Amino acid sequence: MTAISTPTTLAALHVLLVDDDPFMLELLGSMLNKMGVMRVSQAADGERGVAALDGGRSMPDVVICDIHMPGKDGFQVMEAMAASGYKGAVVLLSGMDARTLNSAALMARFHHLNVLGVMTKPVSRAALSDLLARVRSL
């Protein structure tokens, strides 16, 4: 496996954004596009995030998921990812404290999810770029 380092490889990624904040979805989508990621899907809540991982569609290479959402939260989305056998990468996102993010990362690893890392809101383009650099192509 090789690390992603070229925009051409980033262009091949499919990233799913799961966040209940429309501004965050727009911001992250824009950042990803500017970094060369052309395939970005959005889910406006955890329910839609789980649905996007189901239904026989092609699975995303990376899921960027907010932790605190009404309805299905990020913890429940991670449980659904694990139950479905999701093999892609996961980035956890939250405006909450570091303790919450660390707990979420531990839970994701417990479920054998490939956690690239965690990001706090507001998200910086540099932090997002650093995490995507960890993605391994299949």
PDB file of N, CA, C and O in Angstrom, residues 4-70:
ATOM      1  N   ILE A   4      -1.131   8.296   0.141  1.00  0.00           N
ATOM      2  CA  ILE A   4      -1.639   9.259  -0.822  1.00  0.00           C
ATOM      3  C   ILE A   4      -0.795  10.512  -0.727  1.00  0.00           C
ATOM      4  O   ILE A   4      -0.637  11.076   0.339  1.00  0.00           O
ATOM      5  N   SER A   5      -0.239  10.944  -1.845  1.00  0.00           N
ATOM      6  CA  SER A   5       0.590  12.135  -1.802  1.00  0.00           C
ATOM      7  C   SER A   5       0.378  13.040  -2.997  1.00  0.00           C
ATOM      8  O   SER A   5       0.916  14.118  -3.045  1.00  0.00           O
ATOM      9  N   THR A   6      -0.401  12.595  -3.963  1.00  0.00           N
ATOM     10  CA  THR A   6      -0.605  13.413  -5.149  1.00  0.00           C
ATOM     11  C   THR A   6      -2.065  13.790  -5.293  1.00  0.00           C
ATOM     12  O   THR A   6      -2.944  13.035  -4.899  1.00  0.00           O
ATOM     13  N   PRO A   7      -2.332  14.959  -5.880  1.00  0.00           N
ATOM     14  CA  PRO A   7      -3.718  15.354  -6.095  1.00  0.00           C
ATOM     15  C   PRO A   7      -4.487  14.349  -6.939  1.00  0.00           C
ATOM     16  O   PRO A   7      -5.674  14.174  -6.764  1.00  0.00           O
ATOM     17  N   THR A   8      -3.811  13.659  -7.861  1.00  0.00           N
ATOM     18  CA  THR A   8      -4.480  12.663  -8.693  1.00  0.00           C
ATOM     19  C   THR A   8      -5.067  11.561  -7.814  1.00  0.00           C
ATOM     20  O   THR A   8      -6.186  11.124  -8.013  1.00  0.00           O
ATOM     21  N   THR A   9      -4.309  11.112  -6.818  1.00  0.00           N
ATOM     22  CA  THR A   9      -4.794  10.084  -5.911  1.00  0.00           C
ATOM     23  C   THR A   9      -5.920  10.630  -5.032  1.00  0.00           C
ATOM     24  O   THR A   9      -6.904   9.947  -4.805  1.00  0.00           O
ATOM     25  N   LEU A  10      -5.759  11.857  -4.552  1.00  0.00           N
ATOM     26  CA  LEU A  10      -6.830  12.465  -3.758  1.00  0.00           C
ATOM     27  C   LEU A  10      -8.108  12.579  -4.583  1.00  0.00           C
ATOM     28  O   LEU A  10      -9.202  12.408  -4.059  1.00  0.00           O
ATOM     29  N   ALA A  11      -7.963  12.843  -5.861  1.00  0.00           N
ATOM     30  CA  ALA A  11      -9.133  12.971  -6.731  1.00  0.00           C
ATOM     31  C   ALA A  11      -9.920  11.670  -6.801  1.00  0.00           C
ATOM     32  O   ALA A  11     -11.123  11.680  -7.036  1.00  0.00           O
ATOM     33  N   ALA A  12      -9.247  10.555  -6.577  1.00  0.00           N
ATOM     34  CA  ALA A  12      -9.916   9.251  -6.653  1.00  0.00           C
ATOM     35  C   ALA A  12     -10.673   8.908  -5.370  1.00  0.00           C
ATOM     36  O   ALA A  12     -11.475   7.976  -5.363  1.00  0.00           O
ATOM     37  N   LEU A  13     -10.427   9.642  -4.300  1.00  0.00           N
ATOM     38  CA  LEU A  13     -11.097   9.355  -3.030  1.00  0.00           C
ATOM     39  C   LEU A  13     -12.583   9.700  -3.063  1.00  0.00           C
ATOM     40  O   LEU A  13     -12.980  10.675  -3.687  1.00  0.00           O
ATOM     41  N   HIS A  14     -13.348   8.902  -2.340  1.00  0.00           N
ATOM     42  CA  HIS A  14     -14.750   9.229  -2.081  1.00  0.00           C
ATOM     43  C   HIS A  14     -14.858   9.490  -0.580  1.00  0.00           C
ATOM     44  O   HIS A  14     -14.567   8.602   0.228  1.00  0.00           O
ATOM     45  N   VAL A  15     -15.238  10.718  -0.206  1.00  0.00           N
ATOM     46  CA  VAL A  15     -15.342  11.111   1.194  1.00  0.00           C
ATOM     47  C   VAL A  15     -16.809  11.377   1.531  1.00  0.00           C
ATOM     48  O   VAL A  15     -17.502  12.092   0.810  1.00  0.00           O
ATOM     49  N   LEU A  16     -17.266  10.785   2.631  1.00  0.00           N
ATOM     50  CA  LEU A  16     -18.612  11.030   3.147  1.00  0.00           C
ATOM     51  C   LEU A  16     -18.500  11.926   4.369  1.00  0.00           C
ATOM     52  O   LEU A  16     -17.785  11.601   5.317  1.00  0.00           O
ATOM     53  N   LEU A  17     -19.196  13.056   4.340  1.00  0.00           N
ATOM     54  CA  LEU A  17     -19.257  13.983   5.464  1.00  0.00           C
ATOM     55  C   LEU A  17     -20.568  13.759   6.202  1.00  0.00           C
ATOM     56  O   LEU A  17     -21.637  13.780   5.582  1.00  0.00           O
ATOM     57  N   VAL A  18     -20.500  13.561   7.518  1.00  0.00           N
ATOM     58  CA  VAL A  18     -21.704  13.377   8.330  1.00  0.00           C
ATOM     59  C   VAL A  18     -21.680  14.442   9.424  1.00  0.00           C
ATOM     60  O   VAL A  18     -20.864  14.383  10.346  1.00  0.00           O
ATOM     61  N   ASP A  19     -22.558  15.432   9.301  1.00  0.00           N
ATOM     62  CA  ASP A  19     -22.609  16.528  10.269  1.00  0.00           C
ATOM     63  C   ASP A  19     -23.977  17.186  10.170  1.00  0.00           C
ATOM     64  O   ASP A  19     -24.511  17.345   9.075  1.00  0.00           O
ATOM     65  N   ASP A  20     -24.535  17.572  11.309  1.00  0.00           N
ATOM     66  CA  ASP A  20     -25.850  18.208  11.303  1.00  0.00           C
ATOM     67  C   ASP A  20     -25.771  19.709  11.051  1.00  0.00           C
ATOM     68  O   ASP A  20     -26.798  20.364  10.904  1.00  0.00           O
ATOM     69  N   ASP A  21     -24.573  20.253  10.948  1.00  0.00           N
ATOM     70  CA  ASP A  21     -24.384  21.688  10.737  1.00  0.00           C
ATOM     71  C   ASP A  21     -24.150  21.958   9.248  1.00  0.00           C
ATOM     72  O   ASP A  21     -23.098  21.587   8.714  1.00  0.00           O
ATOM     73  N   PRO A  22     -25.114  22.601   8.573  1.00  0.00           N
ATOM     74  CA  PRO A  22     -24.966  22.867   7.134  1.00  0.00           C
ATOM     75  C   PRO A  22     -23.702  23.673   6.805  1.00  0.00           C
ATOM     76  O   PRO A  22     -23.063  23.434   5.781  1.00  0.00           O
ATOM     77  N   PHE A  23     -23.325  24.598   7.689  1.00  0.00           N
ATOM     78  CA  PHE A  23     -22.111  25.383   7.462  1.00  0.00           C
ATOM     79  C   PHE A  23     -20.879  24.484   7.438  1.00  0.00           C
ATOM     80  O   PHE A  23     -20.003  24.631   6.589  1.00  0.00           O
ATOM     81  N   MET A  24     -20.796  23.525   8.378  1.00  0.00           N
ATOM     82  CA  MET A  24     -19.650  22.605   8.426  1.00  0.00           C
ATOM     83  C   MET A  24     -19.614  21.724   7.190  1.00  0.00           C
ATOM     84  O   MET A  24     -18.539  21.460   6.641  1.00  0.00           O
ATOM     85  N   LEU A  25     -20.780  21.258   6.741  1.00  0.00           N
ATOM     86  CA  LEU A  25     -20.812  20.438   5.530  1.00  0.00           C
ATOM     87  C   LEU A  25     -20.267  21.224   4.337  1.00  0.00           C
ATOM     88  O   LEU A  25     -19.462  20.717   3.555  1.00  0.00           O
ATOM     89  N   GLU A  26     -20.700  22.474   4.230  1.00  0.00           N
ATOM     90  CA  GLU A  26     -20.244  23.333   3.130  1.00  0.00           C
ATOM     91  C   GLU A  26     -18.751  23.623   3.242  1.00  0.00           C
ATOM     92  O   GLU A  26     -18.006  23.535   2.268  1.00  0.00           O
ATOM     93  N   LEU A  27     -18.300  23.970   4.442  1.00  0.00           N
ATOM     94  CA  LEU A  27     -16.889  24.288   4.663  1.00  0.00           C
ATOM     95  C   LEU A  27     -15.990  23.097   4.362  1.00  0.00           C
ATOM     96  O   LEU A  27     -14.999  23.210   3.625  1.00  0.00           O
ATOM     97  N   LEU A  28     -16.307  21.940   4.925  1.00  0.00           N
ATOM     98  CA  LEU A  28     -15.495  20.746   4.699  1.00  0.00           C
ATOM     99  C   LEU A  28     -15.519  20.326   3.229  1.00  0.00           C
ATOM    100  O   LEU A  28     -14.487  19.959   2.666  1.00  0.00           O
ATOM    101  N   GLY A  29     -16.692  20.383   2.618  1.00  0.00           N
ATOM    102  CA  GLY A  29     -16.798  20.043   1.193  1.00  0.00           C
ATOM    103  C   GLY A  29     -15.931  20.944   0.339  1.00  0.00           C
ATOM    104  O   GLY A  29     -15.222  20.483  -0.563  1.00  0.00           O
ATOM    105  N   SER A  30     -15.957  22.231   0.627  1.00  0.00           N
ATOM    106  CA  SER A  30     -15.146  23.196  -0.108  1.00  0.00           C
ATOM    107  C   SER A  30     -13.650  22.927   0.098  1.00  0.00           C
ATOM    108  O   SER A  30     -12.862  22.945  -0.854  1.00  0.00           O
ATOM    109  N   MET A  31     -13.252  22.674   1.346  1.00  0.00           N
ATOM    110  CA  MET A  31     -11.846  22.371   1.636  1.00  0.00           C
ATOM    111  C   MET A  31     -11.387  21.134   0.871  1.00  0.00           C
ATOM    112  O   MET A  31     -10.305  21.120   0.272  1.00  0.00           O
ATOM    113  N   LEU A  32     -12.210  20.095   0.910  1.00  0.00           N
ATOM    114  CA  LEU A  32     -11.861  18.852   0.227  1.00  0.00           C
ATOM    115  C   LEU A  32     -11.720  19.071  -1.277  1.00  0.00           C
ATOM    116  O   LEU A  32     -10.774  18.585  -1.901  1.00  0.00           O
ATOM    117  N   ASN A  33     -12.664  19.806  -1.857  1.00  0.00           N
ATOM    118  CA  ASN A  33     -12.600  20.095  -3.293  1.00  0.00           C
ATOM    119  C   ASN A  33     -11.328  20.855  -3.650  1.00  0.00           C
ATOM    120  O   ASN A  33     -10.661  20.538  -4.638  1.00  0.00           O
ATOM    121  N   LYS A  34     -10.967  21.836  -2.831  1.00  0.00           N
ATOM    122  CA  LYS A  34      -9.752  22.617  -3.083  1.00  0.00           C
ATOM    123  C   LYS A  34      -8.494  21.777  -2.932  1.00  0.00           C
ATOM    124  O   LYS A  34      -7.470  22.081  -3.533  1.00  0.00           O
ATOM    125  N   MET A  35      -8.569  20.710  -2.139  1.00  0.00           N
ATOM    126  CA  MET A  35      -7.432  19.804  -1.977  1.00  0.00           C
ATOM    127  C   MET A  35      -7.378  18.769  -3.091  1.00  0.00           C
ATOM    128  O   MET A  35      -6.446  17.984  -3.161  1.00  0.00           O
ATOM    129  N   GLY A  36      -8.400  18.759  -3.951  1.00  0.00           N
ATOM    130  CA  GLY A  36      -8.398  17.835  -5.083  1.00  0.00           C
ATOM    131  C   GLY A  36      -9.349  16.668  -4.968  1.00  0.00           C
ATOM    132  O   GLY A  36      -9.450  15.852  -5.882  1.00  0.00           O
ATOM    133  N   VAL A  37     -10.070  16.557  -3.841  1.00  0.00           N
ATOM    134  CA  VAL A  37     -11.041  15.476  -3.676  1.00  0.00           C
ATOM    135  C   VAL A  37     -12.295  15.854  -4.464  1.00  0.00           C
ATOM    136  O   VAL A  37     -12.932  16.861  -4.161  1.00  0.00           O
ATOM    137  N   MET A  38     -12.633  15.058  -5.463  1.00  0.00           N
ATOM    138  CA  MET A  38     -13.750  15.407  -6.336  1.00  0.00           C
ATOM    139  C   MET A  38     -15.063  14.740  -5.929  1.00  0.00           C
ATOM    140  O   MET A  38     -16.133  15.216  -6.272  1.00  0.00           O
ATOM    141  N   ARG A  39     -14.986  13.629  -5.207  1.00  0.00           N
ATOM    142  CA  ARG A  39     -16.194  12.890  -4.843  1.00  0.00           C
ATOM    143  C   ARG A  39     -16.478  13.057  -3.355  1.00  0.00           C
ATOM    144  O   ARG A  39     -15.901  12.372  -2.525  1.00  0.00           O
ATOM    145  N   VAL A  40     -17.351  14.003  -3.051  1.00  0.00           N
ATOM    146  CA  VAL A  40     -17.727  14.279  -1.662  1.00  0.00           C
ATOM    147  C   VAL A  40     -19.235  14.110  -1.530  1.00  0.00           C
ATOM    148  O   VAL A  40     -19.998  14.765  -2.231  1.00  0.00           O
ATOM    149  N   SER A  41     -19.639  13.219  -0.640  1.00  0.00           N
ATOM    150  CA  SER A  41     -21.057  13.028  -0.335  1.00  0.00           C
ATOM    151  C   SER A  41     -21.327  13.652   1.023  1.00  0.00           C
ATOM    152  O   SER A  41     -20.438  13.722   1.867  1.00  0.00           O
ATOM    153  N   GLN A  42     -22.562  14.082   1.228  1.00  0.00           N
ATOM    154  CA  GLN A  42     -22.927  14.721   2.485  1.00  0.00           C
ATOM    155  C   GLN A  42     -24.154  14.063   3.087  1.00  0.00           C
ATOM    156  O   GLN A  42     -25.085  13.702   2.372  1.00  0.00           O
ATOM    157  N   ALA A  43     -24.120  13.929   4.413  1.00  0.00           N
ATOM    158  CA  ALA A  43     -25.267  13.445   5.164  1.00  0.00           C
ATOM    159  C   ALA A  43     -25.520  14.454   6.283  1.00  0.00           C
ATOM    160  O   ALA A  43     -24.627  14.735   7.079  1.00  0.00           O
ATOM    161  N   ALA A  44     -26.733  14.995   6.325  1.00  0.00           N
ATOM    162  CA  ALA A  44     -27.056  16.082   7.243  1.00  0.00           C
ATOM    163  C   ALA A  44     -27.371  15.626   8.664  1.00  0.00           C
ATOM    164  O   ALA A  44     -27.716  16.443   9.512  1.00  0.00           O
ATOM    165  N   ASP A  45     -27.272  14.338   8.935  1.00  0.00           N
ATOM    166  CA  ASP A  45     -27.448  13.821  10.293  1.00  0.00           C
ATOM    167  C   ASP A  45     -26.975  12.369  10.323  1.00  0.00           C
ATOM    168  O   ASP A  45     -26.620  11.793   9.297  1.00  0.00           O
ATOM    169  N   GLY A  46     -26.973  11.800  11.528  1.00  0.00           N
ATOM    170  CA  GLY A  46     -26.499  10.430  11.681  1.00  0.00           C
ATOM    171  C   GLY A  46     -27.333   9.401  10.951  1.00  0.00           C
ATOM    172  O   GLY A  46     -26.809   8.436  10.399  1.00  0.00           O
ATOM    173  N   GLU A  47     -28.648   9.605  10.942  1.00  0.00           N
ATOM    174  CA  GLU A  47     -29.543   8.677  10.222  1.00  0.00           C
ATOM    175  C   GLU A  47     -29.159   8.597   8.745  1.00  0.00           C
ATOM    176  O   GLU A  47     -29.041   7.518   8.178  1.00  0.00           O
ATOM    177  N   ARG A  48     -28.977   9.760   8.138  1.00  0.00           N
ATOM    178  CA  ARG A  48     -28.608   9.798   6.724  1.00  0.00           C
ATOM    179  C   ARG A  48     -27.197   9.261   6.508  1.00  0.00           C
ATOM    180  O   ARG A  48     -26.908   8.675   5.474  1.00  0.00           O
ATOM    181  N   GLY A  49     -26.335   9.478   7.487  1.00  0.00           N
ATOM    182  CA  GLY A  49     -24.978   8.933   7.400  1.00  0.00           C
ATOM    183  C   GLY A  49     -24.991   7.413   7.366  1.00  0.00           C
ATOM    184  O   GLY A  49     -24.322   6.795   6.541  1.00  0.00           O
ATOM    185  N   VAL A  50     -25.779   6.820   8.260  1.00  0.00           N
ATOM    186  CA  VAL A  50     -25.907   5.363   8.282  1.00  0.00           C
ATOM    187  C   VAL A  50     -26.530   4.875   6.975  1.00  0.00           C
ATOM    188  O   VAL A  50     -26.075   3.897   6.384  1.00  0.00           O
ATOM    189  N   ALA A  51     -27.559   5.575   6.501  1.00  0.00           N
ATOM    190  CA  ALA A  51     -28.214   5.187   5.247  1.00  0.00           C
ATOM    191  C   ALA A  51     -27.242   5.259   4.071  1.00  0.00           C
ATOM    192  O   ALA A  51     -27.294   4.427   3.164  1.00  0.00           O
ATOM    193  N   ALA A  52     -26.338   6.240   4.081  1.00  0.00           N
ATOM    194  CA  ALA A  52     -25.366   6.382   2.996  1.00  0.00           C
ATOM    195  C   ALA A  52     -24.364   5.228   2.995  1.00  0.00           C
ATOM    196  O   ALA A  52     -23.760   4.936   1.957  1.00  0.00           O
ATOM    197  N   LEU A  53     -24.191   4.578   4.132  1.00  0.00           N
ATOM    198  CA  LEU A  53     -23.281   3.438   4.220  1.00  0.00           C
ATOM    199  C   LEU A  53     -23.988   2.125   3.934  1.00  0.00           C
ATOM    200  O   LEU A  53     -23.386   1.068   3.971  1.00  0.00           O
ATOM    201  N   ASP A  54     -25.260   2.204   3.633  1.00  0.00           N
ATOM    202  CA  ASP A  54     -26.086   1.023   3.404  1.00  0.00           C
ATOM    203  C   ASP A  54     -26.684   1.112   2.008  1.00  0.00           C
ATOM    204  O   ASP A  54     -26.625   2.131   1.360  1.00  0.00           O
ATOM    205  N   GLY A  55     -27.241   0.064   1.565  1.00  0.00           N
ATOM    206  CA  GLY A  55     -27.998   0.121   0.323  1.00  0.00           C
ATOM    207  C   GLY A  55     -27.236  -0.275  -0.923  1.00  0.00           C
ATOM    208  O   GLY A  55     -27.680   0.007  -2.029  1.00  0.00           O
ATOM    209  N   GLY A  56     -26.099  -0.921  -0.776  1.00  0.00           N
ATOM    210  CA  GLY A  56     -25.410  -1.454  -1.943  1.00  0.00           C
ATOM    211  C   GLY A  56     -24.644  -0.451  -2.780  1.00  0.00           C
ATOM    212  O   GLY A  56     -24.091  -0.796  -3.811  1.00  0.00           O
ATOM    213  N   ARG A  57     -24.621   0.807  -2.365  1.00  0.00           N
ATOM    214  CA  ARG A  57     -23.835   1.793  -3.107  1.00  0.00           C
ATOM    215  C   ARG A  57     -22.357   1.579  -2.812  1.00  0.00           C
ATOM    216  O   ARG A  57     -21.994   0.894  -1.873  1.00  0.00           O
ATOM    217  N   SER A  58     -21.511   2.221  -3.595  1.00  0.00           N
ATOM    218  CA  SER A  58     -20.085   2.108  -3.310  1.00  0.00           C
ATOM    219  C   SER A  58     -19.784   2.796  -1.989  1.00  0.00           C
ATOM    220  O   SER A  58     -20.271   3.878  -1.716  1.00  0.00           O
ATOM    221  N   MET A  59     -18.988   2.131  -1.178  1.00  0.00           N
ATOM    222  CA  MET A  59     -18.660   2.653   0.138  1.00  0.00           C
ATOM    223  C   MET A  59     -17.628   3.773   0.010  1.00  0.00           C
ATOM    224  O   MET A  59     -16.734   3.700  -0.833  1.00  0.00           O
ATOM    225  N   PRO A  60     -17.727   4.793   0.848  1.00  0.00           N
ATOM    226  CA  PRO A  60     -16.725   5.853   0.814  1.00  0.00           C
ATOM    227  C   PRO A  60     -15.385   5.333   1.321  1.00  0.00           C
ATOM    228  O   PRO A  60     -15.323   4.402   2.117  1.00  0.00           O
ATOM    229  N   ASP A  61     -14.318   5.966   0.852  1.00  0.00           N
ATOM    230  CA  ASP A  61     -12.978   5.622   1.324  1.00  0.00           C
ATOM    231  C   ASP A  61     -12.733   6.217   2.705  1.00  0.00           C
ATOM    232  O   ASP A  61     -11.999   5.651   3.513  1.00  0.00           O
ATOM    233  N   VAL A  62     -13.338   7.382   2.957  1.00  0.00           N
ATOM    234  CA  VAL A  62     -13.164   8.095   4.220  1.00  0.00           C
ATOM    235  C   VAL A  62     -14.523   8.626   4.674  1.00  0.00           C
ATOM    236  O   VAL A  62     -15.274   9.172   3.872  1.00  0.00           O
ATOM    237  N   VAL A  63     -14.812   8.456   5.960  1.00  0.00           N
ATOM    238  CA  VAL A  63     -15.998   9.062   6.570  1.00  0.00           C
ATOM    239  C   VAL A  63     -15.502  10.073   7.593  1.00  0.00           C
ATOM    240  O   VAL A  63     -14.726   9.736   8.485  1.00  0.00           O
ATOM    241  N   ILE A  64     -15.931  11.332   7.434  1.00  0.00           N
ATOM    242  CA  ILE A  64     -15.646  12.369   8.417  1.00  0.00           C
ATOM    243  C   ILE A  64     -16.951  12.601   9.165  1.00  0.00           C
ATOM    244  O   ILE A  64     -17.939  13.043   8.576  1.00  0.00           O
ATOM    245  N   CYS A  65     -16.955  12.250  10.446  1.00  0.00           N
ATOM    246  CA  CYS A  65     -18.204  12.211  11.205  1.00  0.00           C
ATOM    247  C   CYS A  65     -18.151  13.065  12.460  1.00  0.00           C
ATOM    248  O   CYS A  65     -17.241  12.922  13.284  1.00  0.00           O
ATOM    249  N   ASP A  66     -19.139  13.932  12.604  1.00  0.00           N
ATOM    250  CA  ASP A  66     -19.310  14.715  13.826  1.00  0.00           C
ATOM    251  C   ASP A  66     -19.744  13.769  14.943  1.00  0.00           C
ATOM    252  O   ASP A  66     -20.430  12.771  14.693  1.00  0.00           O
ATOM    253  N   ILE A  67     -19.369  14.078  16.149  1.00  0.00           N
ATOM    254  CA  ILE A  67     -19.732  13.247  17.294  1.00  0.00           C
ATOM    255  C   ILE A  67     -21.082  13.644  17.870  1.00  0.00           C
ATOM    256  O   ILE A  67     -21.929  12.802  18.141  1.00  0.00           O
ATOM    257  N   HIS A  68     -21.315  14.927  18.032  1.00  0.00           N
ATOM    258  CA  HIS A  68     -22.529  15.404  18.693  1.00  0.00           C
ATOM    259  C   HIS A  68     -23.558  15.851  17.653  1.00  0.00           C
ATOM    260  O   HIS A  68     -23.398  16.896  17.025  1.00  0.00           O
ATOM    261  N   MET A  69     -24.585  15.018  17.463  1.00  0.00           N
ATOM    262  CA  MET A  69     -25.676  15.328  16.533  1.00  0.00           C
ATOM    263  C   MET A  69     -26.975  14.866  17.176  1.00  0.00           C
ATOM    264  O   MET A  69     -26.980  13.894  17.930  1.00  0.00           O
ATOM    265  N   PRO A  70     -28.080  15.549  16.855  1.00  0.00           N
ATOM    266  CA  PRO A  70     -29.372  15.067  17.355  1.00  0.00           C
ATOM    267  C   PRO A  70     -29.751  13.760  16.652  1.00  0.00           C
ATOM    268  O   PRO A  70     -29.258  13.465  15.567  1.00  0.00           O
TER     269      PRO A  70
END
